[in-house]
Coordinates of C-alpha atoms and ligand atoms in Angstrom, one line a residue:
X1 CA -91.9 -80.1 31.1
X2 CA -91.1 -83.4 29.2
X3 CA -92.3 -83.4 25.2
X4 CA -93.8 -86.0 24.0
X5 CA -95.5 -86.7 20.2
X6 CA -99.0 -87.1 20.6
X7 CA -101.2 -88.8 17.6
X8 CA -104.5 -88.9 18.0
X9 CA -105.5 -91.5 15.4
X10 CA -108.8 -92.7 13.9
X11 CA -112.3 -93.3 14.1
X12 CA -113.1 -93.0 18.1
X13 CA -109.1 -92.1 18.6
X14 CA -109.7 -88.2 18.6
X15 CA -112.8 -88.4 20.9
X16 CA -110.9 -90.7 23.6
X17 CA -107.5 -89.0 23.1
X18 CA -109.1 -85.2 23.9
X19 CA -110.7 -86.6 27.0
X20 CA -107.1 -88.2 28.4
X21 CA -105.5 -84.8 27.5
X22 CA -108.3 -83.1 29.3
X23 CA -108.0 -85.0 32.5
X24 CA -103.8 -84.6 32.1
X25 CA -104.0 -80.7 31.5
X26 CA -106.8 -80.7 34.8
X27 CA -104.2 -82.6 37.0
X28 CA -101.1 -80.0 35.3
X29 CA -99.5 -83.1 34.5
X30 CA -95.8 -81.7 33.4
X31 CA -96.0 -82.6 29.9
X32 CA -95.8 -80.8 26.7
X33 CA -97.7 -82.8 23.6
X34 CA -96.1 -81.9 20.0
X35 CA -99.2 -83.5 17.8
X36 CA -98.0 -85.3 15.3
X37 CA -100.0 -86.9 11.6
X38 CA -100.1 -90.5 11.7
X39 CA -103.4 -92.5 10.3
X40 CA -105.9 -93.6 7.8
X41 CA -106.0 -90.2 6.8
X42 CA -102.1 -90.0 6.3
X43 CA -102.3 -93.2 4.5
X44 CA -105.1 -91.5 1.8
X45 CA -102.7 -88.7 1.5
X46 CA -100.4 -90.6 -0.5
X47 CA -97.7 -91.7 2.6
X48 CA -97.7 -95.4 2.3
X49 CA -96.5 -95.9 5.7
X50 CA -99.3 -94.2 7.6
X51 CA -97.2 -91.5 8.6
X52 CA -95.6 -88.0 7.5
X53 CA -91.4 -87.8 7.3
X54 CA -92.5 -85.0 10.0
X55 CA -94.3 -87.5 12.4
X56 CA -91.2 -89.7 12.3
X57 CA -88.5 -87.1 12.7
X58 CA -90.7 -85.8 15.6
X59 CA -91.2 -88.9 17.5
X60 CA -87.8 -90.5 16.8
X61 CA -86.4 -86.9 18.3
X62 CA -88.9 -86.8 21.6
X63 CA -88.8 -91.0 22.0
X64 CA -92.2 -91.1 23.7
X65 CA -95.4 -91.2 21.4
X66 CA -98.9 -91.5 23.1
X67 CA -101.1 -92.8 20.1
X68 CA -105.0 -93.5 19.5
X69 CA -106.4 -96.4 17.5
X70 CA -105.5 -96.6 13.9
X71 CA -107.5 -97.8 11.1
X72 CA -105.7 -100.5 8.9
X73 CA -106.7 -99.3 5.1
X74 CA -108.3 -102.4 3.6
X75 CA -106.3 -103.6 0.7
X76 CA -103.5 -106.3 -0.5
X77 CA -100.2 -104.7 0.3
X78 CA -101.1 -102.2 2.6
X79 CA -99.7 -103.0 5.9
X80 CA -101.5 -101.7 9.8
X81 CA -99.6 -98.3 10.8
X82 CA -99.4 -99.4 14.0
X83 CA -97.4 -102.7 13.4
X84 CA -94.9 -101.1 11.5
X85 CA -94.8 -98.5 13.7
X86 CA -93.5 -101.3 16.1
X87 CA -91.3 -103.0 14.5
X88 CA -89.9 -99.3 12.7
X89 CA -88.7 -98.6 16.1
X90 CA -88.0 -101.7 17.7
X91 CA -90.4 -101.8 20.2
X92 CA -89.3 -105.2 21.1
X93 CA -91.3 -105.3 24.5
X94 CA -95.1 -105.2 24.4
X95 CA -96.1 -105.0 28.4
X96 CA -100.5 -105.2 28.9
X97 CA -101.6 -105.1 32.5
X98 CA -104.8 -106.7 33.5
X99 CA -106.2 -105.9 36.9
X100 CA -109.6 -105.9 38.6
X101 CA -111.5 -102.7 38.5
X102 CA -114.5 -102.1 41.2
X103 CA -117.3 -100.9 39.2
X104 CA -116.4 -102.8 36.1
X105 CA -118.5 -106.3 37.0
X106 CA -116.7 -109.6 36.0
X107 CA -117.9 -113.4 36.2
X108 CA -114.3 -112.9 38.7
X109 CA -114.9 -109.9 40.7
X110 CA -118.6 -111.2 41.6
X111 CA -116.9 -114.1 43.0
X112 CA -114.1 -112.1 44.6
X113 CA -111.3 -113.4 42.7
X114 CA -108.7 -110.3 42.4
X115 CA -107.0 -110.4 39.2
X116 CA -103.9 -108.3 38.1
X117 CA -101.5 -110.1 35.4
X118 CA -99.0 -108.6 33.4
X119 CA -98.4 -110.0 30.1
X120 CA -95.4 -109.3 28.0
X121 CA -95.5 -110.0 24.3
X122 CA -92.6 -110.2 22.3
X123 CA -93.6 -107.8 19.5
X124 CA -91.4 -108.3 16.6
X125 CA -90.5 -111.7 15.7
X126 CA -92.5 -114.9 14.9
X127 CA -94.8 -114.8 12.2
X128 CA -95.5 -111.6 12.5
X129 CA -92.7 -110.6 9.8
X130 CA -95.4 -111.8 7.4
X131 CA -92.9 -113.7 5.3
X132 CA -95.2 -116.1 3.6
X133 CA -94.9 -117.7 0.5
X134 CA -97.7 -119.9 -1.4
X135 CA -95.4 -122.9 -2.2
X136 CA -97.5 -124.1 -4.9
X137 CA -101.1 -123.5 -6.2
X138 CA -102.5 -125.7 -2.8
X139 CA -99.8 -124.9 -0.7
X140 CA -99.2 -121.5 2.2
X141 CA -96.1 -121.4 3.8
X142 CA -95.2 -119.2 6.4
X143 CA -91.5 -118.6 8.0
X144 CA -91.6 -118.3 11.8
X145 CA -88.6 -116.2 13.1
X146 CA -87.8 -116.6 17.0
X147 CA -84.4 -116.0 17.4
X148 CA -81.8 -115.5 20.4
X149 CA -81.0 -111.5 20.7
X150 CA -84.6 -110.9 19.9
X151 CA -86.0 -113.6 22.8
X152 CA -83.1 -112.3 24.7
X153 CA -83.6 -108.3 25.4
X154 CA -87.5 -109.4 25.8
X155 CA -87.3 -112.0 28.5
X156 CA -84.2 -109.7 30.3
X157 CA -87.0 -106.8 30.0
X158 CA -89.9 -109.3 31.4
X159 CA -87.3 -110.0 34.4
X160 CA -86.4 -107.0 35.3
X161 CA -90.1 -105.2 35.5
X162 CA -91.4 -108.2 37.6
X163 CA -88.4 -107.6 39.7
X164 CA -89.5 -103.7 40.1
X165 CA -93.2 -104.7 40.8
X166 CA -92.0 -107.3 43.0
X167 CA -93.6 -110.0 41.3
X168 CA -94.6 -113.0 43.1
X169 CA -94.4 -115.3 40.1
X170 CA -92.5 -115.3 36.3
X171 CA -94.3 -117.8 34.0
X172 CA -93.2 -118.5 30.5
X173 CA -96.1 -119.8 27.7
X174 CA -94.5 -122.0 24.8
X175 CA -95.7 -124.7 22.8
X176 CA -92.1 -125.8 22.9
X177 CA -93.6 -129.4 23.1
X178 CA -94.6 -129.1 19.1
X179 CA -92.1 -126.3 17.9
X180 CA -89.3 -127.3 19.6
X181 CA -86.6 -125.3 17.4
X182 CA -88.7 -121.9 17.5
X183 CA -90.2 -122.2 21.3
X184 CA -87.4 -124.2 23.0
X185 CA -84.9 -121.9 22.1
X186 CA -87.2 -118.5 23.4
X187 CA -87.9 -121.4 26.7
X188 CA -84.1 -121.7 26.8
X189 CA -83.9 -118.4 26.8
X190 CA -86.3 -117.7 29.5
X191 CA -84.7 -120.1 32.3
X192 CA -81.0 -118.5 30.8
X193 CA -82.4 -115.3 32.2
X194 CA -84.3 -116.8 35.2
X195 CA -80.8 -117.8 36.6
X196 CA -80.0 -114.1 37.1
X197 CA -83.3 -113.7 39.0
X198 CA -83.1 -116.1 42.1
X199 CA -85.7 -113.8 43.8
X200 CA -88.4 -114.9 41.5
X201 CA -89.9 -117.9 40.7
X202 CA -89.8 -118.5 37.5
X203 CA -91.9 -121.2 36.0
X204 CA -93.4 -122.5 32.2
X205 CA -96.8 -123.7 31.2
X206 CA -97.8 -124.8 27.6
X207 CA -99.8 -122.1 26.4
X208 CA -103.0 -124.5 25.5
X209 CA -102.8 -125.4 29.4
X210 CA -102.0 -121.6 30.5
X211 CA -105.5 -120.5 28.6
X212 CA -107.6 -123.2 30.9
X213 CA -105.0 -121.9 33.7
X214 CA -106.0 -118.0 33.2
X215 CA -109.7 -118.7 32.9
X216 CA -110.2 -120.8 35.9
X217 CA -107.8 -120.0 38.1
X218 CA -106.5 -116.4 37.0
X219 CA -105.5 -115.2 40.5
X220 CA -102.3 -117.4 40.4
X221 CA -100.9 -115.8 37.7
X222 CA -98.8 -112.6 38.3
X223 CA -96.3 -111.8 35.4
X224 CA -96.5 -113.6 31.8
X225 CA -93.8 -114.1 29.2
X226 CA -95.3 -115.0 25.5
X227 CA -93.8 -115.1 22.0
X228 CA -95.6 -112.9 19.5
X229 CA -98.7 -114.6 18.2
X230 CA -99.4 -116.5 21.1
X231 CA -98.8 -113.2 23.4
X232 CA -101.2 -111.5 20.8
X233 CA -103.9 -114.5 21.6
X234 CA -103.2 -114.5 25.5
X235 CA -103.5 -111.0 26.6
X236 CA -106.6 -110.4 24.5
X237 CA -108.4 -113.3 26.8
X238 CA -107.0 -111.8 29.5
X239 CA -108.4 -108.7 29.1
X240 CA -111.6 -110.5 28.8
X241 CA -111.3 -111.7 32.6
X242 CA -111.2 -107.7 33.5
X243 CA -113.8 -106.5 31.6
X244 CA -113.5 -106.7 27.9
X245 CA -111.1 -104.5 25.7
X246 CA -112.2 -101.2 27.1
X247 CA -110.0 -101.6 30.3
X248 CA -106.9 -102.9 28.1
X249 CA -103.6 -100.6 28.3
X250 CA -100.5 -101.4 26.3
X251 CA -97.2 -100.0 26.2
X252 CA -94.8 -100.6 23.7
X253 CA -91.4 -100.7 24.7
X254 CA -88.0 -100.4 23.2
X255 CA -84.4 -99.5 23.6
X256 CA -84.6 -95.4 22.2
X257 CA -88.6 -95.4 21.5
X258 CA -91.7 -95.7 23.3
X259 CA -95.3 -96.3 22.3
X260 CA -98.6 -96.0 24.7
X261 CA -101.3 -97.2 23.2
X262 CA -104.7 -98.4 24.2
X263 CA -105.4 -102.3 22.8
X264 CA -108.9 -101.6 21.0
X265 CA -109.1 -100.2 17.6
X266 CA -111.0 -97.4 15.9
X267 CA -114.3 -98.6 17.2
X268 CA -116.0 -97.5 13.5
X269 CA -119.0 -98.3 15.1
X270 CA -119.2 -95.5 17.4
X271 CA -117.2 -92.9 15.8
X272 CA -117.7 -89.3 16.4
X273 CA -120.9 -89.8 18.8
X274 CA -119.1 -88.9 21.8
X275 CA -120.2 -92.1 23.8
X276 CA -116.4 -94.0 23.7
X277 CA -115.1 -95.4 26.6
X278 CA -111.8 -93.5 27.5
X279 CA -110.4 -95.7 30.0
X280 CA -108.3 -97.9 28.0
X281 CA -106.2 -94.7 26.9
X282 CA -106.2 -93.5 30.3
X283 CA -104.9 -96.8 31.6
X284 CA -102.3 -96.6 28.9
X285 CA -101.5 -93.0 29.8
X286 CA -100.6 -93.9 33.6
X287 CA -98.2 -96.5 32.4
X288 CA -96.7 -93.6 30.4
X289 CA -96.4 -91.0 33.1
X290 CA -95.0 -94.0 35.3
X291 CA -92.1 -94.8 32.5
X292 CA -91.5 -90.8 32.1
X293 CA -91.1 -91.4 36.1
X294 CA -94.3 -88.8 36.9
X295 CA -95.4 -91.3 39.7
X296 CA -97.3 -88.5 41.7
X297 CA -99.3 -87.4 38.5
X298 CA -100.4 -90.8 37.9
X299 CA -101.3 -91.9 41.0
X300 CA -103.6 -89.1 41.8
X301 CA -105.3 -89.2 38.0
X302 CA -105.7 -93.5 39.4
X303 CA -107.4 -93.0 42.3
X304 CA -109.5 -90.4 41.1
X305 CA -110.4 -93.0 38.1
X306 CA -110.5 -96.0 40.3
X307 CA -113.2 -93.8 42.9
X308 CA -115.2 -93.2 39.9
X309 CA -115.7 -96.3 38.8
X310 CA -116.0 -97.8 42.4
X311 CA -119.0 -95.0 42.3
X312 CA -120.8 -97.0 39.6
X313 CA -119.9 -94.0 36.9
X314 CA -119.6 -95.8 33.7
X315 CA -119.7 -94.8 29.7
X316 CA -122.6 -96.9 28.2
X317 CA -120.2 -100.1 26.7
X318 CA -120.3 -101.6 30.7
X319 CA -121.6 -101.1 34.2
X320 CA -124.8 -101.1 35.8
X321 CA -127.4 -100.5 33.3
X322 CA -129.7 -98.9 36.0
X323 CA -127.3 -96.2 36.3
X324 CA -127.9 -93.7 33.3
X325 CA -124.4 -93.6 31.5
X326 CA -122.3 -90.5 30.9
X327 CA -120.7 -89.6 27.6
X328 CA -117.3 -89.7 27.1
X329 CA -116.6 -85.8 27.8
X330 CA -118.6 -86.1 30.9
X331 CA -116.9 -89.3 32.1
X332 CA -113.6 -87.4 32.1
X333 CA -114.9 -84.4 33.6
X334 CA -116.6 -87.0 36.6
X335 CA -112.8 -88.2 37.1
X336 CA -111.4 -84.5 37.2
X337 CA -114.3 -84.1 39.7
X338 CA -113.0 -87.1 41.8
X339 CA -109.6 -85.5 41.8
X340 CA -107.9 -85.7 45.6
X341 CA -110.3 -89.0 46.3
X342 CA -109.1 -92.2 47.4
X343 CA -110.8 -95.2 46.3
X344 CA -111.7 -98.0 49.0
X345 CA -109.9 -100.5 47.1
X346 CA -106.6 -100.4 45.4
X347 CA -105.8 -97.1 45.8
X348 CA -102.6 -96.1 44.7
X349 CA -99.8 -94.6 47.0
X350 CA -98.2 -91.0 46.2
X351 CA -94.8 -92.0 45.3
X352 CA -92.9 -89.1 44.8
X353 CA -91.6 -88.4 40.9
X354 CA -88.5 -90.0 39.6
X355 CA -85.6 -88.0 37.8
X356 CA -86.3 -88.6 33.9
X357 CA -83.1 -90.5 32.6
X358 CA -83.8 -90.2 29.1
X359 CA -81.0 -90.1 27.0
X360 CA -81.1 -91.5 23.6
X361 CA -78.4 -92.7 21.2
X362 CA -77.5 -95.1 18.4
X363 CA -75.5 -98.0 19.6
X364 CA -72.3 -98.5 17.5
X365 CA -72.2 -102.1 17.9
X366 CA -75.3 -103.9 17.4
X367 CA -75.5 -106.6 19.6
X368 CA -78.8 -108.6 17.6
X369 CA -75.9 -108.9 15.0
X370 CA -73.3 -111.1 17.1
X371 CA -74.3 -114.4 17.0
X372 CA -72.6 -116.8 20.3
X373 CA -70.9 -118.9 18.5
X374 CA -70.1 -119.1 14.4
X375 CA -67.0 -120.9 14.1
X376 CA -69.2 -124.3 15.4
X377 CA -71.3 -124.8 12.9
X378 CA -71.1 -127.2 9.9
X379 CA -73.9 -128.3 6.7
X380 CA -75.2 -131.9 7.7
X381 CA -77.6 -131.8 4.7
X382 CA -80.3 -130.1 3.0
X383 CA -84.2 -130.3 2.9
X384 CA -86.1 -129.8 -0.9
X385 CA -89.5 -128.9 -0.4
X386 CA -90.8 -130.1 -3.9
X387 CA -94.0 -129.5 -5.6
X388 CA -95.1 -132.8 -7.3
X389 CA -98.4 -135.0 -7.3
X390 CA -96.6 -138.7 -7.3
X391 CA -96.6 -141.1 -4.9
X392 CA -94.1 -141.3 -2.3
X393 CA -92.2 -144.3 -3.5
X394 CA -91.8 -142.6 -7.2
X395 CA -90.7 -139.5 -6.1
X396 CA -87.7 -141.6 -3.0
X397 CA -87.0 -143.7 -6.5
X398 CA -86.2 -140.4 -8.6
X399 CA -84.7 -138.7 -5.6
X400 CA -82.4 -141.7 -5.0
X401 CA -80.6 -141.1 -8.6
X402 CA -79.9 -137.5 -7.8
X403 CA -78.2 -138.2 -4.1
X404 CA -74.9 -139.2 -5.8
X405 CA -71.7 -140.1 -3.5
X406 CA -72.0 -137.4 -1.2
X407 CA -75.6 -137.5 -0.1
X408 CA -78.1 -140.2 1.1
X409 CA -82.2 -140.0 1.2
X410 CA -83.4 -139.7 5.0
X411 CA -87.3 -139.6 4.4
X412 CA -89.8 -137.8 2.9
X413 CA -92.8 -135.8 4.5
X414 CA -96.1 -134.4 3.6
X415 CA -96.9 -131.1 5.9
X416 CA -94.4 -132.4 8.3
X417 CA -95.4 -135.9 8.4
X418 CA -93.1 -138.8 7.4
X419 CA -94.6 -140.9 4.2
X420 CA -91.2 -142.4 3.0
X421 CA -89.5 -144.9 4.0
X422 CA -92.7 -145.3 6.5
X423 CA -95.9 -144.4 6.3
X424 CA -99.7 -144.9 6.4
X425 CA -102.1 -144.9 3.7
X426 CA -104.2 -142.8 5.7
X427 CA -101.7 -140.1 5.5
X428 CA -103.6 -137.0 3.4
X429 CA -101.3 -135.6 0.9
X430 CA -100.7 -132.4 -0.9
X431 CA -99.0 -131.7 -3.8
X432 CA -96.1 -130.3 -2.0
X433 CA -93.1 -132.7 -0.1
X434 CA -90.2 -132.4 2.4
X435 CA -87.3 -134.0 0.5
X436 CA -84.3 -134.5 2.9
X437 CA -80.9 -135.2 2.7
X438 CA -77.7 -135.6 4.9
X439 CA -73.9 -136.2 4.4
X440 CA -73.1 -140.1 4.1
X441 CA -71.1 -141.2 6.9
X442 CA -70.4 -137.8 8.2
X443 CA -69.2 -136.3 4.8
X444 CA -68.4 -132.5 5.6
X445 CA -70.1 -130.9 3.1
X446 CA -70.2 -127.5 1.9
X447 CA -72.6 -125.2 -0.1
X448 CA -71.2 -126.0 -3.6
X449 CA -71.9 -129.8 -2.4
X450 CA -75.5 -128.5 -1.9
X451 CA -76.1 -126.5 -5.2
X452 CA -74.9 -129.4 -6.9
X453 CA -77.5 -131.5 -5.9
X454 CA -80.1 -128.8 -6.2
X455 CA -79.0 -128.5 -10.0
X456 CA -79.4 -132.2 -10.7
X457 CA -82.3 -132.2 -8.7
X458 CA -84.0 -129.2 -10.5
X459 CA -83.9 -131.9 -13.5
X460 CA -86.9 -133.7 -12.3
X461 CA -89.0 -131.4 -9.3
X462 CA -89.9 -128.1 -9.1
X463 CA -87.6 -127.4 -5.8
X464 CA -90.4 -124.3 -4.2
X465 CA -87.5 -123.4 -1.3
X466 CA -85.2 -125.3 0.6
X467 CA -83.4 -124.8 3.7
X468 CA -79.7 -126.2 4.9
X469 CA -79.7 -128.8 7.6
X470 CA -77.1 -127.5 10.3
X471 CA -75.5 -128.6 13.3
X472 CA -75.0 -126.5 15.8
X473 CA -72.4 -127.7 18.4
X474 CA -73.8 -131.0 19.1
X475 CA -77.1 -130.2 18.5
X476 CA -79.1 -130.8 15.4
X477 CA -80.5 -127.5 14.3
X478 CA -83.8 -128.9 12.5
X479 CA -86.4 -130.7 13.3
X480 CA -87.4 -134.5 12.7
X481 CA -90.9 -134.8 10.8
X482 CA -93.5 -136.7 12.8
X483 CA -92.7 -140.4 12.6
X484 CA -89.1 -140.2 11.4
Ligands
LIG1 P1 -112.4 -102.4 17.8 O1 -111.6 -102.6 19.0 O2 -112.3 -101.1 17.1 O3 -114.0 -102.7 18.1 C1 -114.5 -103.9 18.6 C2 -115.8 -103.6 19.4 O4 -115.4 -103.0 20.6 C3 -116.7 -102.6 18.7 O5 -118.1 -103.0 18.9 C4 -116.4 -101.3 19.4 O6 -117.6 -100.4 19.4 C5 -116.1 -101.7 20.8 N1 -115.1 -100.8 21.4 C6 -113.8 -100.7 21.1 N2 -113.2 -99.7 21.8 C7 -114.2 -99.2 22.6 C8 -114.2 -98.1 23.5 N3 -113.1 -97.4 23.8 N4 -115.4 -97.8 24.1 C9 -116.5 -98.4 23.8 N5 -116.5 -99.5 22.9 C10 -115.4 -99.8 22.3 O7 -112.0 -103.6 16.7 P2 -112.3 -103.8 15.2 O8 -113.7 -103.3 14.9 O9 -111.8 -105.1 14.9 O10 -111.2 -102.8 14.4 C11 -111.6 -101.5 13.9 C12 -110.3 -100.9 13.3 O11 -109.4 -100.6 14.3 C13 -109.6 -101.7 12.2 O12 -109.3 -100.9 11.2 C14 -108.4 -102.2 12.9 O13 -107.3 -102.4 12.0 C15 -108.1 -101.1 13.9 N6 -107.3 -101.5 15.1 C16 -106.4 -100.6 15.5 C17 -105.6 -101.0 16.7 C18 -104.6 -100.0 17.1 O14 -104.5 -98.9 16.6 N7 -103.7 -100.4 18.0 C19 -105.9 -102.2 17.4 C20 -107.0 -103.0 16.9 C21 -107.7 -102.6 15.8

């Protein structure tokens, strides 16, 4: 028996949870559930983090938590449970597999175009540290972190699954055309990794082109490596081409701790009427037994899902509406009556169980901390972002008195586009600028250099944040503003 935490969550996340446990218990599916408190509810209780000190001990102890939806408590400051549930335990890898599902009718499986993608989302970085600042009254800013460990244990996790599934394709999604800092390192990254991989072919599409891509053409498309927010964006539309967020699994993955999970929410909605569909869950629940290496279990709890639905059995949120629709208890009890069936298409083979290697442990080094290459690094200059409501030419004139014998003005930008020493009058301004500065003639400069002109500086501008212009090697570590 293997012990895992179990939390059942909120709103429909009880109903959809029982039913999954139900069909596990029917198919003696070796596992042991330790049910822990995690939720709106916990959050009400006074536990700001959505969760008891016992929840945490327990999961961080058994590793593997099976979770329902969790409500999000409305409210500045509160933040979702099941984000910082992720990022707590450093789920780094967030894996969602869409496939076709006969029974579940698509605009794709009425024209017999078999889909099954697997997106993985990086699931910590990017904006999604919420580290946003409002520069001045007018002004949002928000810092966008992609950086190389965290890009790097994703895209070596995205390899080495599609290697296991035997993946026909790899592709990457970046807009490393527009951000190339943020997405051309995580690219760089990606074909880094790909090198190690000869077996696959490893491609990239810009994620504007990959949307148009997944919706025409989604058969081409086999394994899919995303950044955070545009991951979050991507698999949501993907699991629109199977059938809508009912048929949505996620697993979270990480180095010590696991989380399944199904992608809906709480369903509010529908709450406690016993009519939620359970299939997401159960989806996310296979994944599970897979990772805990019960391959057996979950291929006989698959078929016995995939003949039901193939029979046209369906929970009233899809299927054929001439067919009356079952509730969920009675939906799980119709797939623990299909138990031992085979279903006609993409039925599963009974691969026998896999030993469970799961051995957990705090790394003494941390590898996120070592960074390839310090000692070649030096301070180029600095960028001001200013609040002021002048014109562009007052505020180069002003600037120009502070730069001293150290520093020259390079240009000035307005939301990343250049409006000093060019510019249009077209150009629509707020009340915020890009001052920057480099080294004259190569000057090495250090961070006293730096403060000093932020001092004098801080004479005439409000300076809102600023950031140090570095190069790295003999790359430039910033990026130009449109026009410069
Ligand atoms: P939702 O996914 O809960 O509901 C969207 C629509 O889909 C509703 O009409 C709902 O009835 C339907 N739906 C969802 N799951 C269903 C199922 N299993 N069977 C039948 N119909 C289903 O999204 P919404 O309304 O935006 O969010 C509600 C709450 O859930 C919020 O508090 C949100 O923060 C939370 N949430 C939690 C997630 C998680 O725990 N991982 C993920 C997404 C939202």
């Amino acid at each position: 028996m293997t012990k895992i935490a179990v939390a059942k969550g909120d709103g429909i996340g009880p109903e959809i949870m029982d039913a999954v446990l139900k069909i596990f218990d029917a198919a003696k599916v070796p596992l042991e559930y330790e049910f822990v408190d995690m939720g709106k509810w916990v959050f009400d209780k006074g536990y700001s983090n959505g969760m008891t000190p016992d929840a945490q001990r327990s999961i961080e102890t058994l590793g593997i938590l099976f979770k329902g939806p969790m409500e999000t408590p409305k409210g500045k400051g509160v933040k979702s449970v099941n984000v910082t549930a992720r990022k707590t335990w450093n789920t780094y890898a967030n894996k969602r597999t869409f496939q076709t599902l006969h029974g579940v009718d698509t605009v794709f499986s009425k024209a017999g175009i078999p889909i099954d993608i697997t997106v993985v989302r990086e699931n910590i970085e990017d904006t999604y540290g919420g580290v946003e600042h409002m520069l001045t009254h007018d002004v949002a800013l928000s810092r966008r972190f992609i950086t190389r460990p965290g890009s790097l244990q994703l895209i070596k996790y995205a390899f080495e699954m599609a290697k296991k599934k035997q993946a026909k394709r790899i592709t990457c999604g970046h807009k490393a055309n527009i951000m190339k800092i943020t997405d051309g390192l995580f690219l760089e990254v990606f074909y880094e990794v790909a090198k190690d991989y000869p077996e696959l072919k490893a491609d990239d599409v810009i994620v504007d082109d990959l949307c148009m891509k997944l919706v025409t053409r989604p058969d081409l498309f086999d394994t899919v490596v995303l950044t955070n927010l545009q991951g979050d964006i991507v698999s949501d539309l993907c699991a629109g081409l199977v059938g809508g967020l009912g048929f949505a699994p996620s697993a979270n993955i990480g180095d010590h701790i696991c989380i399944f999970e199904a992608v809906h929410g709480t369903a509010p909605d529908i709450a406690g009427k016993n009519i939620a569909n359970p299939t997401a869950l159960l989806l996310s629940g296979f994944g599970m037994l897979r990772h805990l290496g019960m391959m057996e279990s979950a291929a006989i709890i698959e078929n016995a899902l995939l003949y039901t639905l193939e029979q046209g059995i369906h929970t009233g949120d899809f299927g054929n509406k001439s067919i009356p629709s079952l509730n969920t208890t009675e939906f799980a009890e119709a797939i623990i009556g299909n138990f031992g069936k085979v279903p006609e298409q993409g039925a599963k083979p009974l691969l026998k169980d896999l030993p469970t290697t799961q051995t957990y442990f705090k790394l003494e080094k941390n590898p996120m901390m070592e960074s390839a290459d310090v000692a070649n690094e030096k301070i180029v200059g600095v960028d001001f972002f200013i609040e002021s409501n002048e014109q562009p030419i007052t505020i180069a004139n002003k600037c120009m008195r502070h730069a001293g014998v150290k520093f020259k003005l390079i240009n000035i930008s307005n939301r990343g586009t250049q409006v000093w020493p060019t510019g249009s009058v077209y150009t629509n301004l707020v009340n915020q600028y890009n001052v920057r500065f480099e080294s004259i003639d190569d000057f090495p400069l250090n961070q006293q250099d730096v403060l000093g002109l932020y001092v004098s500086m801080s004479g005439n501008f409000k300076i809102c944040s600023s950031e140090l212009l570095l190069m790295l090697g003999d790359k430039k570590a910033y990026s130009l503003a449109q026009g410069q």
